[in-house]
PDB file of C-alpha atoms and ligand atoms in Angstrom:
ATOM      1  CA  MET D  12     -24.497 -42.372   3.952  1.00  0.00           C
ATOM      2  CA  LYS D  13     -24.833 -41.192   7.543  1.00  0.00           C
ATOM      3  CA  ILE D  14     -22.983 -38.025   8.468  1.00  0.00           C
ATOM      4  CA  ALA D  15     -22.587 -36.272  11.820  1.00  0.00           C
ATOM      5  CA  ILE D  16     -22.059 -32.522  11.619  1.00  0.00           C
ATOM      6  CA  PHE D  17     -20.182 -31.073  14.589  1.00  0.00           C
ATOM      7  CA  VAL D  18     -20.940 -27.437  15.430  1.00  0.00           C
ATOM      8  CA  SER D  19     -20.175 -24.946  18.189  1.00  0.00           C
ATOM      9  CA  GLY D  20     -21.858 -21.647  17.364  1.00  0.00           C
ATOM     10  CA  ARG D  21     -23.716 -19.723  14.679  1.00  0.00           C
ATOM     11  CA  GLY D  22     -24.211 -22.651  12.286  1.00  0.00           C
ATOM     12  CA  SER D  23     -24.234 -20.879   8.911  1.00  0.00           C
ATOM     13  CA  ASN D  24     -22.225 -23.716   7.348  1.00  0.00           C
ATOM     14  CA  LEU D  25     -24.652 -26.214   8.869  1.00  0.00           C
ATOM     15  CA  GLU D  26     -27.506 -24.276   7.287  1.00  0.00           C
ATOM     16  CA  ALA D  27     -25.787 -24.336   3.872  1.00  0.00           C
ATOM     17  CA  ILE D  28     -25.494 -28.133   4.158  1.00  0.00           C
ATOM     18  CA  LEU D  29     -29.096 -28.628   5.239  1.00  0.00           C
ATOM     19  CA  LYS D  30     -30.306 -26.307   2.456  1.00  0.00           C
ATOM     20  CA  ALA D  31     -28.362 -28.364  -0.083  1.00  0.00           C
ATOM     21  CA  ARG D  32     -29.951 -31.506   1.382  1.00  0.00           C
ATOM     22  CA  LYS D  33     -33.395 -29.968   1.096  1.00  0.00           C
ATOM     23  CA  GLN D  34     -32.742 -29.032  -2.540  1.00  0.00           C
ATOM     24  CA  GLY D  35     -31.779 -32.632  -3.262  1.00  0.00           C
ATOM     25  CA  LEU D  36     -28.118 -31.766  -3.941  1.00  0.00           C
ATOM     26  CA  LEU D  37     -27.072 -33.992  -1.015  1.00  0.00           C
ATOM     27  CA  THR D  38     -28.531 -37.365  -0.137  1.00  0.00           C
ATOM     28  CA  SER D  39     -27.058 -38.278   3.274  1.00  0.00           C
ATOM     29  CA  ASP D  40     -28.859 -38.598   6.563  1.00  0.00           C
ATOM     30  CA  PHE D  41     -27.465 -36.018   8.958  1.00  0.00           C
ATOM     31  CA  ILE D  42     -27.316 -35.683  12.693  1.00  0.00           C
ATOM     32  CA  VAL D  43     -25.931 -32.624  14.458  1.00  0.00           C
ATOM     33  CA  ILE D  44     -23.691 -32.698  17.520  1.00  0.00           C
ATOM     34  CA  SER D  45     -22.650 -29.639  19.495  1.00  0.00           C
ATOM     35  CA  ASN D  46     -20.166 -29.059  22.289  1.00  0.00           C
ATOM     36  CA  ASN D  47     -22.112 -25.930  23.165  1.00  0.00           C
ATOM     37  CA  PRO D  48     -25.669 -26.432  24.452  1.00  0.00           C
ATOM     38  CA  LYS D  49     -26.398 -22.762  23.638  1.00  0.00           C
ATOM     39  CA  ALA D  50     -25.247 -22.892  20.015  1.00  0.00           C
ATOM     40  CA  LYS D  51     -27.538 -21.149  17.541  1.00  0.00           C
ATOM     41  CA  ALA D  52     -26.724 -24.023  15.198  1.00  0.00           C
ATOM     42  CA  LEU D  53     -28.973 -26.293  17.300  1.00  0.00           C
ATOM     43  CA  HIS D  54     -31.975 -24.111  16.432  1.00  0.00           C
ATOM     44  CA  ILE D  55     -31.073 -24.419  12.768  1.00  0.00           C
ATOM     45  CA  ALA D  56     -31.001 -28.215  13.111  1.00  0.00           C
ATOM     46  CA  GLN D  57     -34.408 -28.059  14.761  1.00  0.00           C
ATOM     47  CA  THR D  58     -35.822 -25.855  11.993  1.00  0.00           C
ATOM     48  CA  TYR D  59     -34.710 -28.423   9.420  1.00  0.00           C
ATOM     49  CA  ASN D  60     -36.039 -31.297  11.525  1.00  0.00           C
ATOM     50  CA  VAL D  61     -32.635 -32.857  11.959  1.00  0.00           C
ATOM     51  CA  GLU D  62     -31.740 -34.917  15.042  1.00  0.00           C
ATOM     52  CA  HIS D  63     -29.448 -32.844  17.235  1.00  0.00           C
ATOM     53  CA  TYR D  64     -27.515 -33.429  20.422  1.00  0.00           C
ATOM     54  CA  ALA D  65     -25.524 -31.193  22.747  1.00  0.00           C
ATOM     55  CA  PHE D  66     -22.985 -32.322  25.311  1.00  0.00           C
ATOM     56  CA  GLU D  67     -21.059 -30.299  27.870  1.00  0.00           C
ATOM     57  CA  PRO D  68     -17.549 -29.833  26.438  1.00  0.00           C
ATOM     58  CA  LYS D  69     -15.712 -30.566  29.688  1.00  0.00           C
ATOM     59  CA  PRO D  70     -14.165 -32.798  30.765  1.00  0.00           C
ATOM     60  CA  LYS D  71     -13.081 -33.456  27.185  1.00  0.00           C
ATOM     61  CA  LYS D  72     -12.569 -37.189  27.787  1.00  0.00           C
ATOM     62  CA  ILE D  73     -16.195 -37.598  28.895  1.00  0.00           C
ATOM     63  CA  PHE D  74     -17.427 -35.419  26.021  1.00  0.00           C
ATOM     64  CA  GLU D  75     -15.603 -37.578  23.487  1.00  0.00           C
ATOM     65  CA  GLU D  76     -16.749 -40.841  25.114  1.00  0.00           C
ATOM     66  CA  LYS D  77     -20.387 -39.756  24.927  1.00  0.00           C
ATOM     67  CA  VAL D  78     -20.011 -38.595  21.341  1.00  0.00           C
ATOM     68  CA  LEU D  79     -18.270 -41.809  20.241  1.00  0.00           C
ATOM     69  CA  LEU D  80     -21.029 -43.871  21.792  1.00  0.00           C
ATOM     70  CA  LEU D  81     -23.632 -41.877  19.890  1.00  0.00           C
ATOM     71  CA  LEU D  82     -21.691 -42.112  16.621  1.00  0.00           C
ATOM     72  CA  LYS D  83     -21.511 -45.912  16.922  1.00  0.00           C
ATOM     73  CA  GLU D  84     -25.157 -46.193  17.898  1.00  0.00           C
ATOM     74  CA  LYS D  85     -26.166 -44.135  14.848  1.00  0.00           C
ATOM     75  CA  HIS D  86     -23.757 -45.971  12.489  1.00  0.00           C
ATOM     76  CA  ILE D  87     -22.121 -42.735  11.399  1.00  0.00           C
ATOM     77  CA  ASP D  88     -19.845 -43.018   8.327  1.00  0.00           C
ATOM     78  CA  TYR D  89     -18.368 -39.510   8.206  1.00  0.00           C
ATOM     79  CA  ILE D  90     -17.929 -36.530  10.504  1.00  0.00           C
ATOM     80  CA  VAL D  91     -17.997 -32.963   9.180  1.00  0.00           C
ATOM     81  CA  LEU D  92     -16.581 -30.242  11.420  1.00  0.00           C
ATOM     82  CA  ALA D  93     -18.575 -27.151  10.426  1.00  0.00           C
ATOM     83  CA  GLY D  94     -17.507 -24.418  12.809  1.00  0.00           C
ATOM     84  CA  PHE D  95     -16.549 -26.877  15.542  1.00  0.00           C
ATOM     85  CA  MET D  96     -14.280 -24.863  17.819  1.00  0.00           C
ATOM     86  CA  ALA D  97     -12.531 -27.592  19.797  1.00  0.00           C
ATOM     87  CA  ILE D  98      -9.609 -29.857  19.055  1.00  0.00           C
ATOM     88  CA  LEU D  99     -10.416 -33.560  18.946  1.00  0.00           C
ATOM     89  CA  SER D 100      -7.983 -35.868  20.734  1.00  0.00           C
ATOM     90  CA  LYS D 101      -5.724 -38.034  18.616  1.00  0.00           C
ATOM     91  CA  GLU D 102      -7.479 -41.127  19.992  1.00  0.00           C
ATOM     92  CA  PHE D 103     -10.802 -39.792  18.745  1.00  0.00           C
ATOM     93  CA  VAL D 104      -9.361 -38.922  15.334  1.00  0.00           C
ATOM     94  CA  LYS D 105      -7.909 -42.425  15.058  1.00  0.00           C
ATOM     95  CA  GLU D 106     -11.376 -43.961  15.547  1.00  0.00           C
ATOM     96  CA  TYR D 107     -12.568 -42.100  12.447  1.00  0.00           C
ATOM     97  CA  GLU D 108      -9.292 -41.922  10.544  1.00  0.00           C
ATOM     98  CA  LYS D 109      -9.747 -40.296   7.096  1.00  0.00           C
ATOM     99  CA  ARG D 110     -13.450 -40.026   7.839  1.00  0.00           C
ATOM    100  CA  ILE D 111     -13.418 -36.570   9.454  1.00  0.00           C
ATOM    101  CA  ILE D 112     -13.332 -33.400   7.365  1.00  0.00           C
ATOM    102  CA  ASN D 113     -13.038 -29.798   8.518  1.00  0.00           C
ATOM    103  CA  ILE D 114     -13.665 -26.411   6.964  1.00  0.00           C
ATOM    104  CA  HIS D 115     -11.105 -23.744   7.815  1.00  0.00           C
ATOM    105  CA  PRO D 116     -11.412 -20.063   6.833  1.00  0.00           C
ATOM    106  CA  SER D 117      -7.985 -19.569   5.230  1.00  0.00           C
ATOM    107  CA  LEU D 118      -5.904 -21.011   2.439  1.00  0.00           C
ATOM    108  CA  LEU D 119      -4.019 -23.646   4.415  1.00  0.00           C
ATOM    109  CA  PRO D 120      -1.174 -24.127   5.099  1.00  0.00           C
ATOM    110  CA  SER D 121      -1.290 -20.330   5.545  1.00  0.00           C
ATOM    111  CA  PHE D 122      -2.934 -19.135   8.730  1.00  0.00           C
ATOM    112  CA  PRO D 123      -3.863 -22.285  10.644  1.00  0.00           C
ATOM    113  CA  GLY D 124      -5.461 -21.871  14.082  1.00  0.00           C
ATOM    114  CA  ILE D 125      -7.533 -18.901  15.188  1.00  0.00           C
ATOM    115  CA  ASP D 126      -7.866 -15.163  14.360  1.00  0.00           C
ATOM    116  CA  VAL D 127      -7.191 -16.021  10.743  1.00  0.00           C
ATOM    117  CA  HIS D 128      -8.861 -13.008   9.125  1.00  0.00           C
ATOM    118  CA  LYS D 129      -7.076 -10.566  11.418  1.00  0.00           C
ATOM    119  CA  ARG D 130      -3.749 -12.230  10.685  1.00  0.00           C
ATOM    120  CA  ALA D 131      -4.393 -12.258   6.921  1.00  0.00           C
ATOM    121  CA  ILE D 132      -5.239  -8.522   6.919  1.00  0.00           C
ATOM    122  CA  GLU D 133      -2.257  -7.672   9.134  1.00  0.00           C
ATOM    123  CA  ARG D 134       0.095  -9.680   6.921  1.00  0.00           C
ATOM    124  CA  GLY D 135      -1.208  -7.892   3.832  1.00  0.00           C
ATOM    125  CA  VAL D 136      -1.847 -11.019   1.765  1.00  0.00           C
ATOM    126  CA  LYS D 137      -3.730 -10.289  -1.447  1.00  0.00           C
ATOM    127  CA  PHE D 138      -5.761 -13.496  -1.562  1.00  0.00           C
ATOM    128  CA  SER D 139      -7.402 -15.638   1.040  1.00  0.00           C
ATOM    129  CA  GLY D 140     -10.182 -18.196   1.057  1.00  0.00           C
ATOM    130  CA  CYS D 141     -11.220 -21.424   2.679  1.00  0.00           C
ATOM    131  CA  THR D 142      -9.971 -24.982   2.803  1.00  0.00           C
ATOM    132  CA  VAL D 143     -11.728 -28.296   3.326  1.00  0.00           C
ATOM    133  CA  HIS D 144      -9.294 -30.906   4.586  1.00  0.00           C
ATOM    134  CA  PHE D 145      -9.173 -34.296   6.256  1.00  0.00           C
ATOM    135  CA  VAL D 146      -8.519 -34.089   9.968  1.00  0.00           C
ATOM    136  CA  ASN D 147      -5.408 -35.778  11.310  1.00  0.00           C
ATOM    137  CA  GLU D 148      -3.745 -35.594  14.729  1.00  0.00           C
ATOM    138  CA  HIS D 149      -2.176 -32.198  13.947  1.00  0.00           C
ATOM    139  CA  VAL D 150      -4.419 -29.118  13.947  1.00  0.00           C
ATOM    140  CA  ASP D 151      -5.276 -27.907  10.411  1.00  0.00           C
ATOM    141  CA  GLU D 152      -2.602 -30.124   8.836  1.00  0.00           C
ATOM    142  CA  GLY D 153      -4.545 -33.017   7.290  1.00  0.00           C
ATOM    143  CA  CYS D 154      -4.583 -33.464   3.499  1.00  0.00           C
ATOM    144  CA  ILE D 155      -6.278 -30.697   1.603  1.00  0.00           C
ATOM    145  CA  ILE D 156      -9.341 -31.758  -0.384  1.00  0.00           C
ATOM    146  CA  ALA D 157     -10.443 -28.466  -1.946  1.00  0.00           C
ATOM    147  CA  GLN D 158     -10.010 -24.725  -1.644  1.00  0.00           C
ATOM    148  CA  ALA D 159     -11.837 -21.627  -2.854  1.00  0.00           C
ATOM    149  CA  ILE D 160     -10.241 -18.202  -3.052  1.00  0.00           C
ATOM    150  CA  THR D 161     -11.130 -14.554  -2.919  1.00  0.00           C
ATOM    151  CA  SER D 162      -9.042 -11.438  -3.412  1.00  0.00           C
ATOM    152  CA  ILE D 163      -8.430  -9.017  -0.554  1.00  0.00           C
ATOM    153  CA  SER D 164      -8.699  -5.356  -1.452  1.00  0.00           C
ATOM    154  CA  TYR D 165      -6.982  -2.434   0.269  1.00  0.00           C
ATOM    155  CA  ASP D 166     -10.170  -1.437   2.076  1.00  0.00           C
ATOM    156  CA  ASP D 167     -11.112  -4.893   3.366  1.00  0.00           C
ATOM    157  CA  ASP D 168     -11.146  -5.351   7.116  1.00  0.00           C
ATOM    158  CA  GLU D 169     -11.557  -8.436   9.284  1.00  0.00           C
ATOM    159  CA  GLU D 170     -15.324  -8.268   9.037  1.00  0.00           C
ATOM    160  CA  SER D 171     -15.622  -7.809   5.282  1.00  0.00           C
ATOM    161  CA  LEU D 172     -13.040 -10.523   4.659  1.00  0.00           C
ATOM    162  CA  ALA D 173     -14.854 -12.955   6.975  1.00  0.00           C
ATOM    163  CA  LYS D 174     -18.076 -12.285   5.050  1.00  0.00           C
ATOM    164  CA  LYS D 175     -16.492 -12.930   1.652  1.00  0.00           C
ATOM    165  CA  ILE D 176     -14.888 -16.139   2.872  1.00  0.00           C
ATOM    166  CA  LEU D 177     -18.048 -17.368   4.559  1.00  0.00           C
ATOM    167  CA  ASN D 178     -19.860 -17.084   1.206  1.00  0.00           C
ATOM    168  CA  LEU D 179     -17.227 -19.343  -0.292  1.00  0.00           C
ATOM    169  CA  GLU D 180     -17.480 -21.795   2.622  1.00  0.00           C
ATOM    170  CA  HIS D 181     -21.203 -22.161   2.020  1.00  0.00           C
ATOM    171  CA  LYS D 182     -20.477 -23.360  -1.530  1.00  0.00           C
ATOM    172  CA  LEU D 183     -17.354 -25.393  -0.932  1.00  0.00           C
ATOM    173  CA  LEU D 184     -18.436 -27.518   2.030  1.00  0.00           C
ATOM    174  CA  PRO D 185     -21.659 -28.902   0.451  1.00  0.00           C
ATOM    175  CA  GLN D 186     -19.654 -29.571  -2.728  1.00  0.00           C
ATOM    176  CA  VAL D 187     -17.070 -31.646  -0.859  1.00  0.00           C
ATOM    177  CA  ILE D 188     -19.790 -33.548   1.025  1.00  0.00           C
ATOM    178  CA  SER D 189     -21.371 -34.389  -2.315  1.00  0.00           C
ATOM    179  CA  TRP D 190     -18.005 -35.779  -3.535  1.00  0.00           C
ATOM    180  CA  LEU D 191     -17.829 -37.873  -0.354  1.00  0.00           C
ATOM    181  CA  GLU D 192     -21.314 -39.215  -1.006  1.00  0.00           C
ATOM    182  CA  GLN D 193     -20.273 -40.169  -4.523  1.00  0.00           C
ATOM    183  CA  ASP D 194     -17.088 -41.823  -3.249  1.00  0.00           C
ATOM    184  CA  ARG D 195     -15.016 -39.544  -5.466  1.00  0.00           C
ATOM    185  CA  ILE D 196     -12.353 -38.490  -2.959  1.00  0.00           C
ATOM    186  CA  TYR D 197      -9.265 -40.625  -2.530  1.00  0.00           C
ATOM    187  CA  ILE D 198      -5.865 -40.184  -0.929  1.00  0.00           C
ATOM    188  CA  LYS D 199      -2.687 -41.094  -2.798  1.00  0.00           C
ATOM    189  CA  ASP D 200       0.875 -40.311  -1.717  1.00  0.00           C
ATOM    190  CA  GLY D 201      -0.457 -38.220   1.163  1.00  0.00           C
ATOM    191  CA  LYS D 202      -2.584 -36.021  -1.106  1.00  0.00           C
ATOM    192  CA  ALA D 203      -6.336 -35.954  -1.611  1.00  0.00           C
ATOM    193  CA  HIS D 204      -7.659 -36.158  -5.176  1.00  0.00           C
ATOM    194  CA  ILE D 205     -11.130 -35.993  -6.712  1.00  0.00           C
ATOM    195  CA  LYS D 206     -12.200 -38.558  -9.308  1.00  0.00           C
ATOM    196  CA  ASP D 207     -13.882 -37.311 -12.435  1.00  0.00           C
ATOM    197  CA  GLU D 208     -17.608 -37.989 -12.394  1.00  0.00           C
ATOM    198  CA  LYS D 209     -17.694 -39.727 -15.757  1.00  0.00           C
ATOM    199  CA  ASN D 210     -14.526 -41.693 -16.378  1.00  0.00           C
ATOM    200  CA  GLY D 211     -13.022 -42.017 -12.918  1.00  0.00           C
ATOM    201  CA  SER D 212      -9.804 -40.175 -13.840  1.00  0.00           C
ATOM    202  CA  THR D 213      -8.533 -37.480 -11.504  1.00  0.00           C
ATOM    203  CA  PHE D 214      -9.736 -33.956 -12.148  1.00  0.00           C
ATOM    204  CA  ASN D 215      -8.960 -30.533 -10.801  1.00  0.00           C
ATOM    205  CA  PRO D 216     -12.058 -28.799  -9.546  1.00  0.00           C
ATOM    206  CA  ASP D 217     -12.346 -25.223 -10.781  1.00  0.00           C
ATOM    207  CA  ILE D 218     -11.021 -22.683  -8.358  1.00  0.00           C
ATOM    208  CA  GLU D 219     -13.445 -19.832  -8.113  1.00  0.00           C
ATOM    209  CA  VAL D 220     -12.096 -16.338  -7.696  1.00  0.00           C
ATOM    210  CA  PHE D 221     -14.664 -13.952  -6.337  1.00  0.00           C
ATOM    211  CA  ASN D 222     -13.757 -10.342  -6.904  1.00  0.00           C
ATOM    212  CA  GLU D 223     -15.625  -7.644  -5.100  1.00  0.00           C
TER     213      GLU D 223
HETATM  214  C1  GAR P 307     -16.525 -20.619   9.853  1.00  0.00           C
HETATM  215  O1  GAR P 307     -15.901 -19.499   9.261  1.00  0.00           O
HETATM  216  C2  GAR P 307     -15.574 -21.794   9.900  1.00  0.00           C
HETATM  217  O2  GAR P 307     -14.725 -21.882   8.793  1.00  0.00           O
HETATM  218  C3  GAR P 307     -14.779 -21.462  11.141  1.00  0.00           C
HETATM  219  O3  GAR P 307     -15.722 -20.977  12.058  1.00  0.00           O
HETATM  220  C4  GAR P 307     -16.790 -20.362  11.335  1.00  0.00           C
HETATM  221  C5  GAR P 307     -18.078 -21.001  11.791  1.00  0.00           C
HETATM  222  O4  GAR P 307     -19.180 -20.343  11.249  1.00  0.00           O
HETATM  223  N1  GAR P 307     -14.101 -22.625  11.636  1.00  0.00           N
HETATM  224  C6  GAR P 307     -12.923 -22.583  12.223  1.00  0.00           C
HETATM  225  O5  GAR P 307     -12.313 -21.553  12.408  1.00  0.00           O
HETATM  226  C7  GAR P 307     -12.402 -23.926  12.675  1.00  0.00           C
HETATM  227  N2  GAR P 307     -11.038 -23.808  13.050  1.00  0.00           N
HETATM  228  P1  GAR P 307     -20.600 -21.004  11.245  1.00  0.00           P
HETATM  229  O6  GAR P 307     -20.860 -21.496  12.670  1.00  0.00           O
HETATM  230  O7  GAR P 307     -21.531 -19.885  10.863  1.00  0.00           O
HETATM  231  O8  GAR P 307     -20.601 -22.127  10.264  1.00  0.00           O
END
């Protein structure tokens, strides 16, 4: 399978994916695409010897045209948004319908969009986590594939919560990519399900709760 990972900044999720690939837990060929030529993630791609490309983000139409051309040229099957901080146009999403996944640092449908940790702390929720979902034309609304959760304690702040959730992201995203590689994710009645490894029946992945 050929997968393009879209990044914009730090790239810690990218690194978790490339580590999993190096350990043999993932088998895909990856390329990395950034809308930020200065992204630290590009250095990570370089360290792992992975083809990487950066395009100026504006104008968006040109950015997406260039990216689509590259995706076709490289015969990309799936796109993983791993800290990609731009919204893809609905035309772009249509080209790769049900073949784009995103990781979001909250338990969707709670706290879509930005500033999620701040909003979770301010709202006083007792649990948060991360969600991997298919991307559709509405931001953070595509079907949910998997989630991982953590508790929020009274002394957590934005920073400590972000750290806890990022740890979960680094486990969840490689796991979902491995399910994609094994063709175990399917959508029925607007919901994503995971097939059991052995007998093909649907299973519920364990939800991990990480207490401090
Ligand atoms: C991650 O927390 C990811 O979930 C979030 O940005 C961070 C990127 O970190 N993505 C979004 O908020 C997308 N809406 P990373 O660059 O170290 O992987």
